[in-house]
PDB file of C-alpha atoms in Angstrom:
ATOM      1  CA  MET W   1      82.723  86.182  81.012  1.00 88.00           C
ATOM      2  CA  ILE W   2      85.992  87.015  82.810  1.00 93.00           C
ATOM      3  CA  ILE W   3      88.467  84.170  83.158  1.00 96.00           C
ATOM      4  CA  GLY W   4      91.697  84.492  85.106  1.00 97.00           C
ATOM      5  CA  ILE W   5      94.886  82.799  83.995  1.00 97.00           C
ATOM      6  CA  THR W   6      96.866  82.623  87.221  1.00 96.00           C
ATOM      7  CA  GLY W   7      99.839  80.826  88.719  1.00 95.00           C
ATOM      8  CA  THR W   8     103.223  81.417  90.227  1.00 93.00           C
ATOM      9  CA  PRO W   9     105.470  83.753  88.183  1.00 92.00           C
ATOM     10  CA  GLY W  10     107.202  81.749  85.454  1.00 93.00           C
ATOM     11  CA  THR W  11     104.480  79.154  84.837  1.00 95.00           C
ATOM     12  CA  GLY W  12     103.673  80.472  81.351  1.00 94.00           C
ATOM     13  CA  LYS W  13     100.729  82.840  81.889  1.00 94.00           C
ATOM     14  CA  THR W  14     101.986  85.704  79.753  1.00 93.00           C
ATOM     15  CA  SER W  15     103.390  83.466  77.020  1.00 94.00           C
ATOM     16  CA  VAL W  16     100.087  81.669  76.579  1.00 96.00           C
ATOM     17  CA  THR W  17      97.913  84.789  76.850  1.00 96.00           C
ATOM     18  CA  LYS W  18     100.024  86.569  74.221  1.00 95.00           C
ATOM     19  CA  LEU W  19      99.141  83.672  71.924  1.00 94.00           C
ATOM     20  CA  LEU W  20      95.465  83.729  72.970  1.00 95.00           C
ATOM     21  CA  GLU W  21      95.137  87.485  72.360  1.00 92.00           C
ATOM     22  CA  LYS W  22      95.708  86.852  68.644  1.00 93.00           C
ATOM     23  CA  ASP W  23      92.297  85.154  68.628  1.00 90.00           C
ATOM     24  CA  PRO W  24      89.554  87.736  67.949  1.00 91.00           C
ATOM     25  CA  PHE W  25      87.292  85.796  70.334  1.00 91.00           C
ATOM     26  CA  TYR W  26      89.295  86.928  73.389  1.00 94.00           C
ATOM     27  CA  GLN W  27      90.036  90.246  75.012  1.00 96.00           C
ATOM     28  CA  VAL W  28      93.223  89.835  77.058  1.00 96.00           C
ATOM     29  CA  ILE W  29      94.177  92.132  79.913  1.00 96.00           C
ATOM     30  CA  HIS W  30      97.763  91.797  81.125  1.00 96.00           C
ATOM     31  CA  LEU W  31      97.122  92.789  84.714  1.00 93.00           C
ATOM     32  CA  ASN W  32     100.715  93.263  85.876  1.00 91.00           C
ATOM     33  CA  GLU W  33     101.359  95.754  83.068  1.00 92.00           C
ATOM     34  CA  LEU W  34      98.084  97.545  83.819  1.00 93.00           C
ATOM     35  CA  ILE W  35      98.904  97.817  87.532  1.00 91.00           C
ATOM     36  CA  LYS W  36     102.302  99.372  86.814  1.00 90.00           C
ATOM     37  CA  GLU W  37     101.231 101.608  83.912  1.00 92.00           C
ATOM     38  CA  GLU W  38      98.200 103.028  85.723  1.00 92.00           C
ATOM     39  CA  LYS W  39      99.805 102.998  89.178  1.00 91.00           C
ATOM     40  CA  LEU W  40      97.093 100.769  90.648  1.00 88.00           C
ATOM     41  CA  TYR W  41      99.189 100.019  93.687  1.00 83.00           C
ATOM     42  CA  SER W  42      99.443 101.277  97.231  1.00 85.00           C
ATOM     43  CA  GLU W  43     103.192 100.984  97.683  1.00 81.00           C
ATOM     44  CA  VAL W  44     106.470  99.803  96.206  1.00 79.00           C
ATOM     45  CA  ASP W  45     108.088  96.953  98.103  1.00 75.00           C
ATOM     46  CA  THR W  46     111.787  97.481  97.344  1.00 75.00           C
ATOM     47  CA  GLU W  47     112.842  94.564  99.531  1.00 74.00           C
ATOM     48  CA  ARG W  48     110.783  92.105  97.473  1.00 71.00           C
ATOM     49  CA  ASP W  49     111.238  94.059  94.196  1.00 70.00           C
ATOM     50  CA  CYS W  50     107.525  94.404  93.493  1.00 70.00           C
ATOM     51  CA  VAL W  51     104.528  96.685  93.903  1.00 77.00           C
ATOM     52  CA  VAL W  52     101.637  96.042  96.282  1.00 83.00           C
ATOM     53  CA  ALA W  53      98.525  96.157  94.122  1.00 86.00           C
ATOM     54  CA  ASP W  54      95.399  97.893  95.350  1.00 89.00           C
ATOM     55  CA  MET W  55      93.013  95.105  94.384  1.00 91.00           C
ATOM     56  CA  ASP W  56      89.903  97.272  94.765  1.00 91.00           C
ATOM     57  CA  LEU W  57      91.293  99.718  92.194  1.00 93.00           C
ATOM     58  CA  VAL W  58      92.439  96.841  89.994  1.00 92.00           C
ATOM     59  CA  TYR W  59      89.033  95.148  90.071  1.00 94.00           C
ATOM     60  CA  ASP W  60      87.195  98.361  89.242  1.00 94.00           C
ATOM     61  CA  ARG W  61      89.595  99.102  86.379  1.00 95.00           C
ATOM     62  CA  VAL W  62      89.235  95.622  84.876  1.00 95.00           C
ATOM     63  CA  LEU W  63      85.448  96.032  84.878  1.00 93.00           C
ATOM     64  CA  GLU W  64      85.847  99.418  83.162  1.00 94.00           C
ATOM     65  CA  LEU W  65      88.135  97.897  80.521  1.00 94.00           C
ATOM     66  CA  GLN W  66      86.002  94.845  79.875  1.00 94.00           C
ATOM     67  CA  ASP W  67      84.771  95.100  76.302  1.00 93.00           C
ATOM     68  CA  LYS W  68      81.402  93.338  76.093  1.00 89.00           C
ATOM     69  CA  SER W  69      81.831  92.871  72.333  1.00 90.00           C
ATOM     70  CA  TYR W  70      84.250  90.026  73.175  1.00 92.00           C
ATOM     71  CA  PRO W  71      82.646  86.797  74.382  1.00 90.00           C
ATOM     72  CA  VAL W  72      85.506  86.251  76.854  1.00 93.00           C
ATOM     73  CA  THR W  73      87.864  88.542  78.730  1.00 95.00           C
ATOM     74  CA  ILE W  74      91.024  86.818  79.928  1.00 96.00           C
ATOM     75  CA  VAL W  75      92.982  88.366  82.784  1.00 96.00           C
ATOM     76  CA  ASP W  76      96.649  87.339  82.894  1.00 96.00           C
ATOM     77  CA  SER W  77      98.379  87.641  86.274  1.00 94.00           C
ATOM     78  CA  HIS W  78      99.422  85.802  89.380  1.00 92.00           C
ATOM     79  CA  LEU W  79      96.772  88.058  90.972  1.00 92.00           C
ATOM     80  CA  SER W  80      93.891  87.299  88.591  1.00 94.00           C
ATOM     81  CA  HIS W  81      92.289  84.837  90.995  1.00 93.00           C
ATOM     82  CA  HIS W  82      91.602  87.829  93.244  1.00 92.00           C
ATOM     83  CA  ILE W  83      89.187  89.312  90.688  1.00 92.00           C
ATOM     84  CA  ALA W  84      87.848  86.455  88.525  1.00 93.00           C
ATOM     85  CA  ASP W  85      85.289  83.852  89.568  1.00 91.00           C
ATOM     86  CA  ILE W  86      86.623  81.331  87.054  1.00 96.00           C
ATOM     87  CA  VAL W  87      90.362  80.678  86.905  1.00 97.00           C
ATOM     88  CA  ILE W  88      92.831  78.407  85.226  1.00 97.00           C
ATOM     89  CA  VAL W  89      95.890  77.871  87.411  1.00 97.00           C
ATOM     90  CA  LEU W  90      99.079  77.117  85.495  1.00 97.00           C
ATOM     91  CA  ARG W  91     101.600  74.959  87.334  1.00 96.00           C
ATOM     92  CA  THR W  92     105.243  74.152  86.560  1.00 95.00           C
ATOM     93  CA  SER W  93     107.698  71.878  88.328  1.00 94.00           C
ATOM     94  CA  PRO W  94     109.978  73.792  90.693  1.00 93.00           C
ATOM     95  CA  GLU W  95     113.073  72.591  88.811  1.00 92.00           C
ATOM     96  CA  LYS W  96     111.865  74.081  85.524  1.00 94.00           C
ATOM     97  CA  LEU W  97     110.473  77.136  87.303  1.00 93.00           C
ATOM     98  CA  LYS W  98     113.852  77.800  88.910  1.00 95.00           C
ATOM     99  CA  ASP W  99     115.501  77.861  85.481  1.00 93.00           C
ATOM    100  CA  ARG W 100     112.884  80.267  84.108  1.00 94.00           C
ATOM    101  CA  LEU W 101     113.113  82.655  87.060  1.00 94.00           C
ATOM    102  CA  ASN W 102     116.919  82.638  86.998  1.00 95.00           C
ATOM    103  CA  LYS W 103     116.787  83.556  83.288  1.00 95.00           C
ATOM    104  CA  ARG W 104     114.680  86.560  84.320  1.00 92.00           C
ATOM    105  CA  LYS W 105     117.508  87.527  86.685  1.00 91.00           C
ATOM    106  CA  TYR W 106     115.307  87.324  89.785  1.00 90.00           C
ATOM    107  CA  SER W 107     117.204  87.596  93.055  1.00 89.00           C
ATOM    108  CA  PHE W 108     117.989  84.381  94.922  1.00 92.00           C
ATOM    109  CA  GLU W 109     115.406  85.323  97.573  1.00 89.00           C
ATOM    110  CA  LYS W 110     112.693  86.028  94.997  1.00 89.00           C
ATOM    111  CA  VAL W 111     113.387  82.731  93.221  1.00 91.00           C
ATOM    112  CA  GLN W 112     113.174  80.840  96.525  1.00 91.00           C
ATOM    113  CA  GLU W 113     109.953  82.595  97.508  1.00 90.00           C
ATOM    114  CA  ASN W 114     108.332  81.643  94.201  1.00 91.00           C
ATOM    115  CA  LEU W 115     109.614  78.052  94.316  1.00 92.00           C
ATOM    116  CA  GLU W 116     108.136  77.660  97.788  1.00 91.00           C
ATOM    117  CA  ALA W 117     104.842  79.169  96.634  1.00 91.00           C
ATOM    118  CA  GLU W 118     104.685  76.700  93.745  1.00 92.00           C
ATOM    119  CA  ALA W 119     105.668  73.674  95.836  1.00 91.00           C
ATOM    120  CA  LEU W 120     103.127  74.563  98.517  1.00 90.00           C
ATOM    121  CA  ASP W 121     100.262  75.269  96.060  1.00 92.00           C
ATOM    122  CA  ILE W 122      99.784  78.800  97.440  1.00 92.00           C
ATOM    123  CA  ILE W 123      98.021  80.285  94.404  1.00 94.00           C
ATOM    124  CA  LEU W 124      96.002  77.128  93.784  1.00 95.00           C
ATOM    125  CA  ALA W 125      94.826  77.081  97.413  1.00 95.00           C
ATOM    126  CA  GLU W 126      93.806  80.748  97.235  1.00 95.00           C
ATOM    127  CA  ALA W 127      91.976  80.167  93.949  1.00 96.00           C
ATOM    128  CA  VAL W 128      90.067  77.185  95.342  1.00 95.00           C
ATOM    129  CA  ASP W 129      89.081  79.234  98.414  1.00 95.00           C
ATOM    130  CA  TRP W 130      87.989  82.337  96.493  1.00 93.00           C
ATOM    131  CA  CYS W 131      86.784  81.265  93.056  1.00 94.00           C
ATOM    132  CA  GLU W 132      83.635  79.587  91.792  1.00 94.00           C
ATOM    133  CA  LYS W 133      85.428  77.310  89.289  1.00 95.00           C
ATOM    134  CA  VAL W 134      89.097  76.353  89.214  1.00 96.00           C
ATOM    135  CA  PHE W 135      90.984  74.323  86.631  1.00 97.00           C
ATOM    136  CA  GLU W 136      94.634  73.266  87.040  1.00 97.00           C
ATOM    137  CA  LEU W 137      97.070  72.710  84.167  1.00 96.00           C
ATOM    138  CA  ASP W 138     100.594  71.326  84.434  1.00 96.00           C
ATOM    139  CA  THR W 139     102.710  73.258  81.909  1.00 95.00           C
ATOM    140  CA  THR W 140     106.010  71.573  82.798  1.00 94.00           C
ATOM    141  CA  GLY W 141     106.504  69.413  79.723  1.00 90.00           C
ATOM    142  CA  GLY W 142     104.077  71.128  77.386  1.00 90.00           C
ATOM    143  CA  THR W 143     104.273  73.858  74.818  1.00 94.00           C
ATOM    144  CA  VAL W 144     102.665  77.278  74.760  1.00 95.00           C
ATOM    145  CA  GLU W 145     100.519  76.075  71.846  1.00 96.00           C
ATOM    146  CA  GLY W 146      99.408  72.962  73.746  1.00 96.00           C
ATOM    147  CA  THR W 147      98.542  74.995  76.841  1.00 96.00           C
ATOM    148  CA  SER W 148      96.638  77.436  74.647  1.00 95.00           C
ATOM    149  CA  LYS W 149      94.609  74.564  73.174  1.00 95.00           C
ATOM    150  CA  ASP W 150      93.802  73.219  76.645  1.00 96.00           C
ATOM    151  CA  ILE W 151      92.673  76.674  77.765  1.00 96.00           C
ATOM    152  CA  GLY W 152      90.565  76.974  74.611  1.00 94.00           C
ATOM    153  CA  ARG W 153      88.893  73.625  75.384  1.00 95.00           C
ATOM    154  CA  ILE W 154      88.148  74.770  78.935  1.00 96.00           C
ATOM    155  CA  ILE W 155      86.669  78.071  77.751  1.00 94.00           C
ATOM    156  CA  LYS W 156      84.570  76.331  75.108  1.00 93.00           C
ATOM    157  CA  GLY W 157      83.263  73.918  77.747  1.00 94.00           C
ATOM    158  CA  LEU W 158      82.440  76.796  80.093  1.00 94.00           C
ATOM    159  CA  ARG W 159      80.541  78.666  77.389  1.00 91.00           C
ATOM    160  CA  ARG W 160      78.527  75.544  76.538  1.00 92.00           C
ATOM    161  CA  GLY W 161      77.965  74.608  80.172  1.00 91.00           C
ATOM    162  CA  GLU W 162      79.769  71.317  79.545  1.00 91.00           C
ATOM    163  CA  THR W 163      82.557  71.205  82.114  1.00 89.00           C
ATOM    164  CA  GLU W 164      82.092  67.874  83.911  1.00 90.00           C
ATOM    165  CA  GLU W 165      84.724  66.038  81.862  1.00 92.00           C
ATOM    166  CA  LEU W 166      87.080  69.044  81.942  1.00 92.00           C
ATOM    167  CA  GLU W 167      86.706  69.358  85.719  1.00 91.00           C
ATOM    168  CA  GLN W 168      87.865  65.727  85.958  1.00 90.00           C
ATOM    169  CA  GLU W 169      90.785  66.233  83.573  1.00 93.00           C
ATOM    170  CA  PHE W 170      91.959  69.500  85.134  1.00 95.00           C
ATOM    171  CA  THR W 171      91.036  68.856  88.773  1.00 93.00           C
ATOM    172  CA  PRO W 172      92.565  71.247  91.312  1.00 94.00           C
ATOM    173  CA  GLY W 173      95.086  69.346  93.388  1.00 91.00           C
ATOM    174  CA  SER W 174      96.063  66.967  90.597  1.00 92.00           C
ATOM    175  CA  VAL W 175      99.541  68.517  90.402  1.00 92.00           C
ATOM    176  CA  ASP W 176     101.723  67.929  93.433  1.00 89.00           C
ATOM    177  CA  TRP W 177     105.192  69.397  93.936  1.00 85.00           C
ATOM    178  CA  SER W 178     105.154  69.060  97.739  1.00 81.00           C
ATOM    179  CA  ASP W 179     108.085  66.629  97.735  1.00 80.00           C
ATOM    180  CA  TYR W 180     110.323  69.265  96.072  1.00 74.00           C
ATOM    181  CA  PHE W 181     111.871  70.411  99.348  1.00 65.00           C
ATOM    182  CA  PHE W 182     112.278  66.886 100.682  1.00 55.00           C
ATOM    183  CA  ASP W 183     114.392  65.355  97.904  1.00 50.00           C
TER     184      ASP W 183
END
């Protein structure tokens, strides 16, 4: 089972997956690191300070790396919804996200682009369009440990085929930051 942990940069994906990878139940693939280390990209976008991933290469490589001895492989990246059929979208209020991205020393333009993406549900909308199952978690006021527990509950429910209650609790579209630009 491959599960993507996706969301706008700064929503807590890497923090929570670093905690989850301590659990011997999960194999965690940090996709952004893999893309850069193995040069799984088609170009470098210097204007946007990023690489353009070759998602066909990325998908093939993730399948090669998937270790079937683990019950679950978790893919951490704002791109993971491009390769996983089941995803958990992490969401964070634009105000908190702005602080996190500024601490990373992102350019003003890159911060704005990511705030707009979060406010407009860009990654969530893509995930809902492309993925079989989508869960949405608001990480704004929570802790890494709390988010990890929620993800663990979702994965346990998926493995047991008991997701009805979880689908209600973590319904896509339940988080709404659309008024961010209108305040």
